[in-house]
Amino acid sequence: MSVQQLPSGRWRAQVYDPATGKNVSVSKVLGGAGTFKTKTAAKTARSDARKRLGGPGCDVTVADFRTRWITDPLFARPKESTNIHNAERTKAFTAMYGGIPIARVSDDVVAEWLAGGKRNATVPALRAMFSDAGSAKAGRLTNRNPFAGLGLSGEKGNRGRQPPREADMERMIALARELTPPSFAAYLEFACLTAARPGELDALKLDRVRWDDDEIDIVEQWSATTRTFTTPKYGPYKLALVGRARTVLTAMKRDSDSEFAFATIRGTHYTPSSRCHHWNRVRCAAGLGHVTLYLATRHYFGWYATNVLELPPDIVAQQFGHRDGGKLIAQLYGHQEGKVARRRIREAYDSAARVTPLRIVAEDAG
């Protein structure tokens, strides 16, 4: 924090020095004592030091801070893929407005950048960058975040999109067997039966299949962004290996002795680029060219488990590797379709009607 109370009860203040790129004590800027009796006095000294240095962010441009933001471990996110994503999503903005002091990026700049709506996807990364610029660890380079509270509707991804129905998926699996290598046809069918993410199946090794327990350990995924194996989104978890999925693995023709459960003809694991050709052939042949692989597998499983198997959200969440007790499943996948819900209501009432009420016997007053 830029203002901090010491064990002695006194307060000290720091300010960001653009010349060194580090936080320094206000005493190095103003001279005098480095601690203060009250928090108010420390804040006042911090403000005076900022003015002496030219004001918050006066000499720190968007380009200056972005360079620091994407290279300084102080601002790094836990996942390297997020860091790469943030760097990519802030690059174009910096190319256009990099010479502007970060404290002076106005609403007019934001409005110009977002005009036409084609750059809305950059907002989350820019909002994060400006938020960090205004934090104590950056030296409070700006007093406001111009990308906060814009009220833009975020991208919903697969939320609200209808996955293929059971007949469509069976047809796609059949087409995969005709048009693609056995390993990819098995990959597709296995994904529909387990809800594993595509990246997790890319990395799945045979020794992670516990045949005796009918379970699979999902401990890593292939990240196309970093081109490395990383941990799953919510951490390692276990999958139920249903009978049909077991048959898919045991019956699949293998072209190599690869350690991976699903391997290319070269014996390497699948990646987004190596499976893209096969998936495009299948979905186009099925007349479902708009359907993504994630929608046709993981999202399909969520719909199937909820509306056909009628499993509750907390059970489905276990298969998805979620740790929120089913809240996200209820939001994205867990709302049973009206036809199923109405049938369950009728069944519940019919069941209740068959129950014979107990005869109430008055207690003996004597």
PDB file of N, CA, C and O in Angstrom, residues 8 14-15 22 41 72 155 174 198 215 220 237 282 291 301 319 345:
ATOM      1  N   SER A   8       4.961   1.068  15.204  1.00  0.00           N
ATOM      2  CA  SER A   8       5.103   2.141  16.193  1.00  0.00           C
ATOM      3  C   SER A   8       3.857   3.008  16.291  1.00  0.00           C
ATOM      4  O   SER A   8       3.731   3.818  17.217  1.00  0.00           O
ATOM      5  N   GLN A  14       4.482   6.261   0.401  1.00  0.00           N
ATOM      6  CA  GLN A  14       5.335   6.066  -0.766  1.00  0.00           C
ATOM      7  C   GLN A  14       4.641   6.637  -1.990  1.00  0.00           C
ATOM      8  O   GLN A  14       3.410   6.753  -2.033  1.00  0.00           O
ATOM      9  N   VAL A  15       5.414   6.944  -2.995  1.00  0.00           N
ATOM     10  CA  VAL A  15       4.876   7.491  -4.226  1.00  0.00           C
ATOM     11  C   VAL A  15       5.648   6.893  -5.395  1.00  0.00           C
ATOM     12  O   VAL A  15       6.842   6.574  -5.253  1.00  0.00           O
ATOM     13  N   LYS A  22       9.843   2.844  -9.813  1.00  0.00           N
ATOM     14  CA  LYS A  22       9.619   2.173  -8.538  1.00  0.00           C
ATOM     15  C   LYS A  22       8.913   3.113  -7.555  1.00  0.00           C
ATOM     16  O   LYS A  22       8.919   4.336  -7.728  1.00  0.00           O
ATOM     17  N   ALA A  41      -1.749  13.203   7.564  1.00  0.00           N
ATOM     18  CA  ALA A  41      -0.479  13.869   7.268  1.00  0.00           C
ATOM     19  C   ALA A  41       0.314  13.075   6.222  1.00  0.00           C
ATOM     20  O   ALA A  41       0.949  13.649   5.324  1.00  0.00           O
ATOM     21  N   ASP A  72       6.535  -6.824 -15.590  1.00  0.00           N
ATOM     22  CA  ASP A  72       6.826  -6.833 -14.158  1.00  0.00           C
ATOM     23  C   ASP A  72       6.037  -7.962 -13.477  1.00  0.00           C
ATOM     24  O   ASP A  72       4.799  -7.990 -13.550  1.00  0.00           O
ATOM     25  N   GLU A 155     -19.491 -10.876 -23.866  1.00  0.00           N
ATOM     26  CA  GLU A 155     -19.682 -12.025 -24.733  1.00  0.00           C
ATOM     27  C   GLU A 155     -20.154 -13.196 -23.889  1.00  0.00           C
ATOM     28  O   GLU A 155     -19.563 -13.535 -22.874  1.00  0.00           O
ATOM     29  N   ALA A 174     -21.389 -40.768 -36.195  1.00  0.00           N
ATOM     30  CA  ALA A 174     -21.358 -41.704 -37.330  1.00  0.00           C
ATOM     31  C   ALA A 174     -20.575 -41.121 -38.496  1.00  0.00           C
ATOM     32  O   ALA A 174     -19.796 -41.825 -39.158  1.00  0.00           O
ATOM     33  N   PRO A 198     -12.006 -29.961 -24.589  1.00  0.00           N
ATOM     34  CA  PRO A 198     -11.112 -30.375 -25.668  1.00  0.00           C
ATOM     35  C   PRO A 198      -9.638 -30.348 -25.278  1.00  0.00           C
ATOM     36  O   PRO A 198      -8.894 -31.284 -25.571  1.00  0.00           O
ATOM     37  N   GLU A 215     -13.013 -44.536 -13.355  1.00  0.00           N
ATOM     38  CA  GLU A 215     -12.791 -43.106 -13.208  1.00  0.00           C
ATOM     39  C   GLU A 215     -11.572 -42.672 -14.013  1.00  0.00           C
ATOM     40  O   GLU A 215     -10.711 -43.500 -14.361  1.00  0.00           O
ATOM     41  N   GLU A 220      -4.261 -32.267 -16.252  1.00  0.00           N
ATOM     42  CA  GLU A 220      -3.632 -31.245 -17.082  1.00  0.00           C
ATOM     43  C   GLU A 220      -4.402 -31.056 -18.371  1.00  0.00           C
ATOM     44  O   GLU A 220      -5.262 -31.869 -18.733  1.00  0.00           O
ATOM     45  N   TYR A 237      -9.332 -32.756 -11.352  1.00  0.00           N
ATOM     46  CA  TYR A 237     -10.584 -33.359 -10.896  1.00  0.00           C
ATOM     47  C   TYR A 237     -10.730 -34.742 -11.512  1.00  0.00           C
ATOM     48  O   TYR A 237      -9.871 -35.189 -12.273  1.00  0.00           O
ATOM     49  N   VAL A 282     -16.649 -32.905 -40.173  1.00  0.00           N
ATOM     50  CA  VAL A 282     -17.805 -33.547 -39.534  1.00  0.00           C
ATOM     51  C   VAL A 282     -18.981 -32.583 -39.432  1.00  0.00           C
ATOM     52  O   VAL A 282     -20.109 -32.897 -39.833  1.00  0.00           O
ATOM     53  N   VAL A 291     -21.711 -24.925 -35.295  1.00  0.00           N
ATOM     54  CA  VAL A 291     -21.545 -25.532 -33.972  1.00  0.00           C
ATOM     55  C   VAL A 291     -20.060 -25.696 -33.647  1.00  0.00           C
ATOM     56  O   VAL A 291     -19.305 -26.264 -34.434  1.00  0.00           O
ATOM     57  N   PHE A 301     -23.161 -32.398 -23.197  1.00  0.00           N
ATOM     58  CA  PHE A 301     -23.268 -33.245 -22.012  1.00  0.00           C
ATOM     59  C   PHE A 301     -24.088 -32.552 -20.930  1.00  0.00           C
ATOM     60  O   PHE A 301     -24.896 -33.189 -20.240  1.00  0.00           O
ATOM     61  N   GLN A 319     -18.921 -33.754 -12.470  1.00  0.00           N
ATOM     62  CA  GLN A 319     -18.362 -34.226 -13.738  1.00  0.00           C
ATOM     63  C   GLN A 319     -17.662 -33.100 -14.498  1.00  0.00           C
ATOM     64  O   GLN A 319     -16.745 -33.352 -15.261  1.00  0.00           O
ATOM     65  N   ILE A 345     -43.559 -32.295 -12.582  1.00  0.00           N
ATOM     66  CA  ILE A 345     -44.613 -31.758 -11.712  1.00  0.00           C
ATOM     67  C   ILE A 345     -45.831 -32.671 -11.729  1.00  0.00           C
ATOM     68  O   ILE A 345     -46.410 -32.995 -10.692  1.00  0.00           O
TER      69      ILE A 345
END
